[in-house]
Every structure is written in C-alpha cells, then in structure tokens.
Short mmCIF file of C-alpha atoms and ligand atoms in Angstrom, two decimals:
data_model
loop_
_atom_site.label_atom_id
_atom_site.label_comp_id
_atom_site.label_asym_id
_atom_site.label_seq_id
_atom_site.Cartn_x
_atom_site.Cartn_y
_atom_site.Cartn_z
CA MET A 1 69.10 -18.89 71.59
CA ALA A 2 67.78 -20.53 68.43
CA LEU A 3 64.30 -19.25 69.16
CA LYS A 4 65.54 -15.73 69.80
CA ILE A 5 67.31 -15.57 66.45
CA TYR A 6 64.25 -16.87 64.70
CA VAL A 7 61.94 -14.31 66.29
CA LEU A 8 64.21 -11.37 65.52
CA MET A 9 64.63 -12.46 61.92
CA THR A 10 60.90 -12.78 61.50
CA ILE A 11 60.41 -9.26 62.80
CA ASN A 12 63.06 -7.93 60.46
CA LEU A 13 61.73 -9.73 57.41
CA PHE A 14 58.28 -8.52 58.24
CA SER A 15 59.43 -4.93 58.43
CA ILE A 16 61.45 -5.24 55.23
CA PHE A 17 58.36 -6.28 53.30
CA PHE A 18 55.99 -3.86 54.97
CA PRO A 19 57.89 -0.62 55.29
CA LEU A 20 56.36 2.38 57.02
CA ALA A 21 55.85 5.69 55.31
CA ASN A 22 58.55 8.03 56.59
CA SER A 23 62.18 7.49 55.89
CA ILE A 24 65.05 8.64 58.05
CA ASP A 25 68.55 9.25 56.84
CA PHE A 26 70.94 7.44 59.15
CA SER A 27 74.08 8.67 57.46
CA TYR A 28 75.32 10.88 60.26
CA PRO A 29 79.06 11.57 60.25
CA ALA A 30 79.25 11.54 64.06
CA VAL A 31 77.26 10.88 67.22
CA PHE A 32 77.40 12.88 70.45
CA ASN A 33 75.75 11.00 73.29
CA PHE A 34 74.55 12.19 76.70
CA GLY A 35 73.16 9.96 79.41
CA ASP A 36 73.51 7.57 82.31
CA SER A 37 74.51 3.91 82.60
CA ASN A 38 72.07 2.95 79.86
CA SER A 39 74.56 4.40 77.38
CA ASP A 40 77.78 4.77 79.39
CA THR A 41 80.64 3.14 77.48
CA GLY A 42 83.19 3.76 80.23
CA GLY A 43 82.72 7.38 81.32
CA LEU A 44 81.99 6.91 84.99
CA VAL A 45 84.77 4.40 85.64
CA ALA A 46 87.24 6.70 83.88
CA GLY A 47 85.93 9.83 85.55
CA VAL A 48 85.83 8.70 89.14
CA GLY A 49 88.54 6.04 88.87
CA GLU A 50 86.10 3.32 89.79
CA ARG A 51 86.49 -0.30 88.81
CA LEU A 52 83.99 -2.74 87.42
CA ASP A 53 84.64 -6.37 88.18
CA PRO A 54 84.19 -9.45 86.02
CA PRO A 55 81.86 -10.95 84.90
CA ASN A 56 80.93 -7.49 83.59
CA GLY A 57 81.88 -7.45 79.93
CA GLN A 58 82.42 -11.19 79.72
CA ILE A 59 80.14 -12.07 76.83
CA TYR A 60 81.54 -9.60 74.31
CA PHE A 61 84.63 -7.75 75.53
CA GLN A 62 85.96 -10.70 77.58
CA LYS A 63 86.73 -8.24 80.39
CA PRO A 64 85.03 -5.29 82.09
CA SER A 65 84.66 -2.55 79.47
CA GLY A 66 83.34 0.25 81.63
CA ARG A 67 79.81 -0.76 80.69
CA PHE A 68 77.43 -1.97 83.41
CA CYS A 69 76.57 -5.03 81.35
CA ASP A 70 77.84 -8.45 80.31
CA GLY A 71 78.43 -7.05 76.82
CA ARG A 72 77.12 -4.37 74.50
CA LEU A 73 74.65 -1.60 75.23
CA ILE A 74 71.85 -0.23 73.06
CA ILE A 75 74.14 2.61 71.97
CA ASP A 76 76.70 0.04 70.78
CA PHE A 77 74.11 -1.77 68.65
CA LEU A 78 72.86 1.52 67.24
CA MET A 79 76.39 2.64 66.37
CA ASP A 80 76.96 -0.72 64.73
CA ALA A 81 73.71 -0.37 62.77
CA MET A 82 74.89 3.03 61.55
CA ASP A 83 78.17 1.40 60.51
CA MET A 84 80.18 3.39 63.02
CA PRO A 85 82.64 2.29 65.72
CA PHE A 86 81.65 2.21 69.40
CA LEU A 87 81.74 5.64 71.01
CA ASN A 88 84.67 6.48 73.22
CA PRO A 89 84.04 8.21 76.52
CA TYR A 90 84.99 11.88 76.75
CA LEU A 91 86.69 11.18 80.07
CA ASP A 92 88.91 8.37 78.85
CA SER A 93 92.35 9.93 78.67
CA ILE A 94 94.54 6.86 78.32
CA GLY A 95 95.35 5.26 74.99
CA VAL A 96 94.60 6.83 71.62
CA PRO A 97 90.84 7.13 71.73
CA SER A 98 89.51 8.33 68.41
CA PHE A 99 86.68 10.83 68.55
CA ARG A 100 86.44 11.07 64.77
CA LYS A 101 82.93 9.60 64.74
CA GLY A 102 81.76 11.27 67.91
CA CYS A 103 82.11 11.25 71.64
CA ASN A 104 80.22 9.84 74.60
CA PHE A 105 79.50 12.11 77.55
CA ALA A 106 77.24 9.60 79.34
CA ALA A 107 78.21 8.46 82.81
CA ALA A 108 76.52 5.82 84.93
CA GLY A 109 74.45 7.17 87.80
CA SER A 110 74.05 10.59 86.17
CA THR A 111 70.94 12.65 86.67
CA ILE A 112 69.40 15.48 84.68
CA LEU A 113 69.27 17.66 87.80
CA PRO A 114 72.58 18.85 89.25
CA ALA A 115 74.43 16.23 91.29
CA THR A 116 74.40 16.37 95.07
CA ALA A 117 76.88 15.10 97.64
CA SER A 118 75.20 11.69 97.62
CA SER A 119 75.09 11.32 93.81
CA VAL A 120 76.82 8.33 92.25
CA SER A 121 78.00 10.50 89.38
CA PRO A 122 79.07 14.13 89.53
CA PHE A 123 78.54 14.32 85.76
CA SER A 124 74.92 15.45 85.63
CA PHE A 125 73.34 16.56 82.37
CA GLY A 126 74.41 20.19 82.68
CA ILE A 127 78.01 19.08 83.24
CA GLN A 128 77.84 16.73 80.25
CA VAL A 129 76.62 19.58 78.06
CA ALA A 130 79.42 21.80 79.42
CA GLN A 131 81.92 19.01 78.69
CA PHE A 132 80.59 18.92 75.14
CA PHE A 133 81.23 22.65 74.73
CA ARG A 134 84.77 22.21 75.97
CA PHE A 135 85.22 19.23 73.67
CA LYS A 136 83.97 21.19 70.68
CA ALA A 137 86.12 24.23 71.46
CA ARG A 138 89.22 22.05 71.86
CA VAL A 139 88.50 20.19 68.64
CA LEU A 140 88.00 23.38 66.61
CA ASP A 141 91.16 24.83 68.13
CA LEU A 142 93.24 21.74 67.32
CA LEU A 143 91.83 21.37 63.81
CA ALA A 144 92.81 24.96 63.08
CA LYS A 145 96.36 24.34 64.29
CA THR A 146 97.26 21.04 62.67
CA LYS A 147 96.12 18.50 60.10
CA LYS A 148 97.80 15.71 62.02
CA LEU A 149 94.84 15.06 64.29
CA ASP A 150 92.20 14.92 61.56
CA LYS A 151 91.74 11.20 61.81
CA TYR A 152 91.09 11.38 65.56
CA LEU A 153 88.78 14.35 65.69
CA PRO A 154 85.39 15.20 64.19
CA ALA A 155 85.59 17.52 61.18
CA VAL A 156 84.22 21.03 61.71
CA ASP A 157 80.92 20.31 59.93
CA TYR A 158 80.29 17.12 61.91
CA PHE A 159 78.98 19.21 64.78
CA ALA A 160 76.10 20.49 62.67
CA LYS A 161 75.52 17.25 60.78
CA GLY A 162 76.00 14.86 63.70
CA LEU A 163 73.35 13.06 65.72
CA TYR A 164 72.86 14.19 69.32
CA MET A 165 71.52 11.30 71.40
CA PHE A 166 70.04 11.40 74.90
CA ASP A 167 69.13 8.70 77.40
CA ILE A 168 68.85 10.26 80.83
CA GLY A 169 66.28 10.84 83.58
CA GLN A 170 65.98 7.38 85.10
CA ASN A 171 68.25 8.24 88.03
CA ASP A 172 66.38 11.44 88.84
CA LEU A 173 63.29 9.34 89.49
CA ALA A 174 65.03 6.36 91.08
CA GLY A 175 66.91 8.61 93.50
CA ALA A 176 63.87 10.70 94.40
CA PHE A 177 61.95 7.66 95.68
CA TYR A 178 64.47 7.20 98.50
CA SER A 179 63.45 10.50 100.08
CA LYS A 180 60.04 11.43 98.64
CA PRO A 181 56.56 9.94 98.41
CA LEU A 182 55.07 9.29 94.98
CA ASP A 183 53.10 12.54 94.71
CA GLN A 184 56.24 14.58 95.35
CA VAL A 185 58.24 12.51 92.86
CA LEU A 186 55.55 13.15 90.26
CA ALA A 187 55.45 16.84 91.14
CA SER A 188 59.22 17.13 90.58
CA ILE A 189 59.07 15.94 86.96
CA PRO A 190 58.49 19.38 85.36
CA THR A 191 61.60 20.70 87.16
CA ILE A 192 63.65 17.76 85.89
CA LEU A 193 62.43 18.33 82.34
CA ALA A 194 63.02 22.08 82.50
CA GLU A 195 66.68 21.32 83.16
CA PHE A 196 66.70 18.88 80.24
CA GLU A 197 65.13 21.48 77.97
CA ALA A 198 67.74 24.05 79.00
CA GLY A 199 70.53 21.68 77.95
CA ILE A 200 68.89 20.84 74.63
CA ASN A 201 68.38 24.55 73.91
CA LYS A 202 72.06 25.24 74.58
CA LEU A 203 73.06 22.52 72.14
CA TYR A 204 70.63 23.80 69.53
CA ASP A 205 71.85 27.37 69.97
CA GLN A 206 75.39 26.35 69.13
CA GLY A 207 74.40 24.37 66.04
CA ALA A 208 73.08 20.90 66.92
CA ARG A 209 70.28 20.01 64.49
CA ASN A 210 69.62 16.28 64.81
CA PHE A 211 68.27 15.09 68.14
CA TRP A 212 67.43 11.56 69.20
CA VAL A 213 65.80 11.19 72.62
CA HIS A 214 65.22 7.89 74.42
CA ASN A 215 62.49 7.93 77.03
CA THR A 216 62.96 6.13 80.31
CA GLY A 217 62.31 2.43 80.86
CA PRO A 218 60.00 0.74 83.38
CA LEU A 219 61.96 1.66 86.50
CA GLY A 220 59.70 -0.42 88.73
CA CYS A 221 60.75 -3.64 86.97
CA LEU A 222 64.37 -3.40 88.12
CA ALA A 223 65.25 -5.86 90.90
CA GLN A 224 66.95 -3.06 92.86
CA ASN A 225 63.65 -1.19 93.15
CA ILE A 226 61.55 -4.30 93.72
CA ALA A 227 63.89 -5.34 96.56
CA LYS A 228 63.63 -1.95 98.24
CA PHE A 229 60.10 -0.79 97.46
CA GLY A 230 58.19 -3.94 96.52
CA THR A 231 58.34 -6.06 99.65
CA ASP A 232 54.60 -5.47 100.14
CA PRO A 233 52.87 -7.38 97.30
CA SER A 234 50.15 -4.72 97.10
CA LYS A 235 52.80 -2.35 95.74
CA LEU A 236 53.42 -4.58 92.73
CA ASP A 237 51.59 -4.68 89.41
CA GLU A 238 50.64 -7.80 87.44
CA LEU A 239 54.19 -8.13 86.07
CA GLY A 240 55.68 -8.02 89.57
CA CYS A 241 57.01 -4.49 89.05
CA VAL A 242 56.71 -1.63 91.56
CA SER A 243 53.63 0.32 90.42
CA SER A 244 54.66 3.72 91.79
CA HIS A 245 58.01 3.63 89.99
CA ASN A 246 56.41 2.70 86.68
CA GLN A 247 53.81 5.39 87.17
CA ALA A 248 56.60 7.95 87.61
CA SER A 249 58.41 6.64 84.50
CA GLY A 250 55.15 6.87 82.58
CA LEU A 251 54.50 10.47 83.60
CA LEU A 252 58.08 11.52 82.89
CA ASN A 253 57.72 9.99 79.44
CA LEU A 254 54.39 11.67 78.77
CA GLN A 255 55.88 15.05 79.59
CA LEU A 256 59.12 14.29 77.76
CA ARG A 257 57.17 13.42 74.64
CA ALA A 258 55.23 16.69 74.90
CA LEU A 259 58.50 18.56 75.37
CA CYS A 260 59.96 16.91 72.26
CA LYS A 261 56.88 17.95 70.27
CA LYS A 262 57.17 21.49 71.57
CA LEU A 263 60.87 21.70 70.71
CA GLN A 264 60.24 20.26 67.25
CA GLY A 265 57.71 23.05 66.75
CA GLN A 266 60.26 25.65 67.81
CA TYR A 267 63.13 24.25 65.77
CA SER A 268 61.88 24.35 62.20
CA ASP A 269 65.40 23.66 60.88
CA ALA A 270 66.07 20.62 63.10
CA ASN A 271 64.87 17.04 63.41
CA LEU A 272 63.97 15.57 66.74
CA THR A 273 63.12 11.91 67.23
CA TYR A 274 61.55 10.61 70.44
CA VAL A 275 62.00 6.87 71.02
CA ASP A 276 59.65 4.94 73.28
CA ILE A 277 62.04 2.63 75.13
CA PHE A 278 59.45 2.14 77.91
CA THR A 279 57.04 0.30 75.62
CA ILE A 280 59.75 -1.89 74.12
CA LYS A 281 61.16 -2.89 77.52
CA SER A 282 57.72 -3.44 79.09
CA ASN A 283 56.75 -5.68 76.23
CA LEU A 284 60.01 -7.61 76.63
CA ILE A 285 59.44 -8.10 80.36
CA ALA A 286 55.77 -9.06 79.93
CA ASN A 287 56.30 -11.35 76.95
CA TYR A 288 59.87 -12.49 77.58
CA SER A 289 59.40 -16.11 76.57
CA ARG A 290 58.17 -15.08 73.14
CA TYR A 291 61.49 -13.32 72.59
CA GLY A 292 63.56 -16.27 73.74
CA PHE A 293 64.24 -15.29 77.34
CA GLU A 294 63.65 -17.35 80.49
CA GLN A 295 63.99 -14.75 83.23
CA PRO A 296 62.34 -11.32 82.92
CA ILE A 297 63.27 -9.78 86.29
CA THR A 298 65.74 -11.97 88.21
CA ALA A 299 69.27 -10.60 87.99
CA CYS A 300 71.74 -12.83 86.18
CA CYS A 301 74.66 -11.45 88.16
CA GLY A 302 73.92 -10.91 91.80
CA TYR A 303 73.65 -12.34 95.27
CA GLY A 304 70.66 -13.67 97.18
CA GLY A 305 69.13 -16.21 94.84
CA PRO A 306 65.60 -16.19 93.43
CA PRO A 307 63.27 -14.47 92.98
CA LEU A 308 65.42 -11.34 92.50
CA ASN A 309 68.99 -12.54 93.05
CA PHE A 310 69.77 -9.01 94.13
CA ASP A 311 71.36 -7.63 97.29
CA ASN A 312 72.20 -3.94 97.29
CA ARG A 313 75.16 -4.55 99.59
CA VAL A 314 77.05 -6.68 97.09
CA HIS A 315 76.86 -5.79 93.41
CA CYS A 316 77.75 -7.89 90.38
CA GLY A 317 81.27 -9.26 90.62
CA GLN A 318 81.90 -7.98 94.15
CA THR A 319 82.85 -10.02 97.19
CA LYS A 320 81.88 -8.69 100.60
CA VAL A 321 81.58 -9.86 104.15
CA ILE A 322 77.91 -9.96 105.07
CA ASN A 323 76.77 -11.16 108.44
CA GLY A 324 80.23 -12.54 109.18
CA SER A 325 80.65 -14.57 106.01
CA SER A 326 82.26 -13.70 102.71
CA VAL A 327 79.81 -13.68 99.80
CA THR A 328 80.23 -13.02 96.08
CA ALA A 329 77.72 -11.75 93.52
CA ASN A 330 78.37 -14.18 90.70
CA GLY A 331 77.05 -14.34 87.16
CA CYS A 332 74.51 -16.90 86.00
CA SER A 333 75.60 -19.65 83.62
CA ASP A 334 73.85 -18.26 80.52
CA SER A 335 73.18 -14.53 80.51
CA THR A 336 71.34 -14.76 77.18
CA GLU A 337 68.42 -16.33 79.09
CA TYR A 338 68.11 -13.22 81.27
CA VAL A 339 66.62 -9.82 80.52
CA ASN A 340 68.32 -8.31 83.54
CA TRP A 341 72.05 -8.34 84.11
CA ASP A 342 72.76 -7.04 87.61
CA GLY A 343 69.43 -5.96 89.05
CA ILE A 344 69.77 -2.44 87.62
CA HIS A 345 70.89 -2.87 84.02
CA TYR A 346 69.87 -5.04 81.08
CA THR A 347 71.87 -7.88 79.58
CA GLU A 348 73.47 -7.65 76.17
CA ALA A 349 70.83 -10.07 74.86
CA ALA A 350 68.08 -7.75 76.07
CA ASN A 351 69.88 -4.67 74.71
CA GLN A 352 70.12 -6.38 71.33
CA TYR A 353 66.41 -7.10 71.36
CA VAL A 354 65.58 -3.50 72.34
CA SER A 355 67.89 -2.18 69.61
CA SER A 356 66.22 -4.35 66.98
CA GLN A 357 62.88 -2.88 68.03
CA ILE A 358 64.17 0.70 67.95
CA LEU A 359 65.39 0.10 64.41
CA THR A 360 61.95 -0.97 63.23
CA GLY A 361 61.07 2.72 63.58
CA LYS A 362 57.66 1.82 64.98
CA TYR A 363 58.42 3.09 68.46
CA SER A 364 59.57 6.51 67.34
CA ASP A 365 57.78 9.80 67.14
CA PRO A 366 57.85 10.58 64.29
CA PRO A 367 58.06 6.95 63.12
CA PHE A 368 60.59 6.05 60.47
CA SER A 369 60.74 3.18 58.05
CA ASP A 370 63.21 0.37 58.26
CA GLN A 371 66.56 0.97 56.76
CA MET A 372 67.14 -2.48 55.39
CA PRO A 373 70.92 -2.22 55.13
CA PHE A 374 71.15 -1.21 58.76
CA LEU A 375 69.00 -4.06 59.97
CA LEU A 376 71.04 -6.54 58.04
CA LYS A 377 74.11 -5.19 59.76
CA LEU A 378 72.69 -6.10 63.18
CA LYS A 379 74.64 -9.25 63.92
CA PHE A 380 72.77 -12.08 65.58
C1 LIG B 401 65.23 16.72 58.65
O1 LIG B 401 64.56 15.70 57.96
C2 LIG B 401 64.16 16.04 56.65
C3 LIG B 401 63.34 14.88 56.12
O2 LIG B 401 64.00 13.66 56.34
C4 LIG B 401 65.39 16.34 55.82
O3 LIG B 401 65.02 16.71 54.52
C5 LIG B 401 66.19 17.47 56.48
O4 LIG B 401 67.39 17.67 55.80
C6 LIG B 401 66.48 17.14 57.91
N1 LIG B 401 67.09 18.28 58.58
C7 LIG B 401 68.28 18.23 59.16
C8 LIG B 401 68.69 19.47 59.87
O5 LIG B 401 68.99 17.24 59.12
C1 LIG B 402 52.43 -8.76 75.53
O1 LIG B 402 51.97 -9.28 74.31
C2 LIG B 402 50.56 -9.12 74.10
C3 LIG B 402 50.20 -9.87 72.84
O2 LIG B 402 50.95 -9.41 71.76
C4 LIG B 402 50.27 -7.64 74.00
O3 LIG B 402 48.88 -7.43 73.79
C5 LIG B 402 50.70 -6.96 75.27
O4 LIG B 402 50.53 -5.56 75.14
C6 LIG B 402 52.16 -7.26 75.58
N1 LIG B 402 52.48 -6.72 76.89
C7 LIG B 402 53.12 -5.58 77.05
C8 LIG B 402 53.31 -5.10 78.45
O5 LIG B 402 53.57 -4.93 76.12
C1 LIG B 403 72.34 -12.75 109.65
O1 LIG B 403 72.30 -14.10 110.06
C2 LIG B 403 71.20 -14.40 110.93
C3 LIG B 403 71.37 -15.84 111.43
O2 LIG B 403 71.67 -16.71 110.35
C4 LIG B 403 69.91 -14.19 110.19
O3 LIG B 403 68.80 -14.45 111.02
C5 LIG B 403 69.86 -12.74 109.69
O4 LIG B 403 68.70 -12.55 108.91
C6 LIG B 403 71.08 -12.40 108.91
N1 LIG B 403 71.06 -10.99 108.62
C7 LIG B 403 71.29 -10.52 107.40
C8 LIG B 403 71.27 -9.03 107.30
O5 LIG B 403 71.50 -11.22 106.44
#
C-alpha cells in the first residue's frame, strides 16, 4: 500500500506542476449516469430483487452495497472528486434516496442493444434513457406542485447544466462472443453504436449539453473471458489476455471515438468528452507492480485457485454444490493487492487508480488540465 500511495502522489504532483492547456469546469450541479456494472451503484439488485453476498462491499461499505466490487467504483471516486455525494440508483425505492445531485440509471449486465430473454439485465441503454425521461417528467411535475421536495430533487436547470455520463458497451461484446465468431462480433459494432447514438441524440434533443463518455476496457483481460475463451494459449496475447476480445474492445473504442467526434461536430452548443479507459486499464494490467499491485488478472474473490481463481458456476460470495461437494467463492486476504475483484469487475484499489488517471485529463479527448482542488480531494 505504501508504494501505491507514493506513486499516485507523484503522478498528482507532477500534473499539478505541469498542467495541460485546456481547462474543464467540473462544477456541475448534478450527474445523470447510464451504464452497466462498471458504474452500477445498486440499480440491478434493486431492479431485479437480486442479492449480492459478502465480501462484496467489505472494504468500504462494510456490507454489500449493490456494487459488484469490494468497495467504491470509478463513478464514486469521480463524484467524490467533484465534491458530490454518491449517486443513488433510479430503481432504489426504499429509504429516502436523494436525487438532488443526480441519479444513476446504470444496471449491471446492461447492454446498449435491447435486452433479450437471456440478458442479465432488462435495463438496456434504451430503457435507461426512457427511465431518465420518466424521472425528469416526474421531477418537473413534483417541483411545480410543492417546494417540500426541493432538497431531494434536481432543480429545473440542473437538467441542462448537469453532466451526462456513459459507461456501457462491454456486455454487448462479451455476450456476443458466446454465440458469434470474431468477424461477426466486429461486424456488429456499428449496429451497437447506432443504438448508442440514438440514445445520446434523444438526450441532447431534450436539453442535455454536457456529455462524458467512457470507452470500454480490455475485455479479454477479465478472468471470466480467459477461463472460457483462453484455454488455448495461442488465443492469448503477451499479457495473458484473450486477443479476440481485446481486438473487439479496441474496434468498438475506435468507432466510439469517431462517433463522439462526429456528435461534437453536430452539437456546437454542447461539450462532449471521450475518456480512454482502455488505455488506463491496459497500462495497469501490464505494469501492475509499478502501481503497487501484486496480481493483475487473478480474481481476489472467487473459486478455483490460481492462475485465475475464477469458476463461472460459483461467483464471489456464493456457496454452491459442485461435483458433490459444497464450495464457496471467498475473498482474498488483501484486495488492495489485486486489480481484479471477482473475475469480471475491478477492485476498489484498481478503480481508485483508474480514477486518478482519468482526473489527470491526459486520457480524454479533448484533454483537460488537472483541477488541483479535485485531485486533492481524492482520498488515499
Ligand atoms: C463548453 O465548454 C466551453 C469551454 O470550456 C464553455 O465555455 C462552455 O460554456 C461549455 N458549454 C456548455 C454547454 O457547458
Ligand atoms: C507499460 O509501461 C511501459 C513503460 O512506461 C509502457 O511503454 C507501456 O506502454 C506500458 N504498457 C501498457 C500496456 O500500457
Ligand atoms: C469432478 O470430480 C472428478 C473426480 O475428482 C474430477 O475428475 C472432475 O474433473 C470433476 N469435475 C468437475 C466439473 O469439477
């Protein structure tokens, strides 16, 4: 841990003294987020009445928080850096969730393309956008009726001034590989992105003006995909990741970046930022020891032992009878040594590293300069 703190501080100090040209104003009054498990703060578990077992959540929330992680996600660190509370899920109906500073429509397992009978999440991108429209209509209706809810709901102008964040597409690719060869997966990418574009256009048409798009990470480096598609060593690249999956991620990202450029050209009165998560995560996996990690690919929480510690039949925290004996997917003793949490998702430690890199602004198109106060707010 000591090393990790040192490295991150060095990066931050470096960027404080050598700021980049462009500056971005992070003072958004609210955030509206759309996505999959990478940014799901409890949507899927609320929406389908699922349960996540310990040790999910253990390192930060001390209990499962609806996040597929031992602690915080990238979206949590970014909210923190913007001095805002964690986003509540749209689908969480119990308690007094405040949506004053925004709302999270992300749900684990979600795809950009419409869900099918075998989808993990019914809340595909089009549904999330539709949920947003319902949310906005309800908020405007309630605000017009009473002042009493002001502290729980976004103000009217927050919808135009807010930041619309997106982290989705990984599951479209991951799912496609179960039924299609690589060339067909690659050929399906324009269709996936056309659906994404349609959703973004709808949001723009009703007033969204600040867009923040995460590209997709190196899918082939997830233990789940290595276990299923990487049993033949010739399918793996020099990092031990499934080449075909990373090729698909790379092509999706290339086209997503082009789409973002195109949309930026069309929307002269909006700002659109594309963030290259793929490069940050690949660098972390390739150079993990430099960033204070000991395991780049092995799942911290899983069953099966090294090298992957992943068994698709028994996920993190679950106990199942396999081959006549009861087995449990337990957590490792120190999740901060691991990049990967459960074979599919990253650990809090990895998410914190990725967030610190996002906030340098170097991985964005257009790039932005460090906002010193925000970096200092990242708690190590
Ligand atoms: C877009 O960014 C520019 C430069 O930072 C800023 O002046 C402008 O107000 C932004 N537009 C919106 C819609 O926020
Ligand atoms: C790992 O670090 C080296 C040295 O900084 C760099 O050249 C390389 O691109 C990194 N690997 C990845 C996959 O980013
Ligand atoms: C079940 O156990 C047998 C005997 O120990 C072993 O050969 C086999 O690989 C196991 N099957 C699975 C699916 O784990």
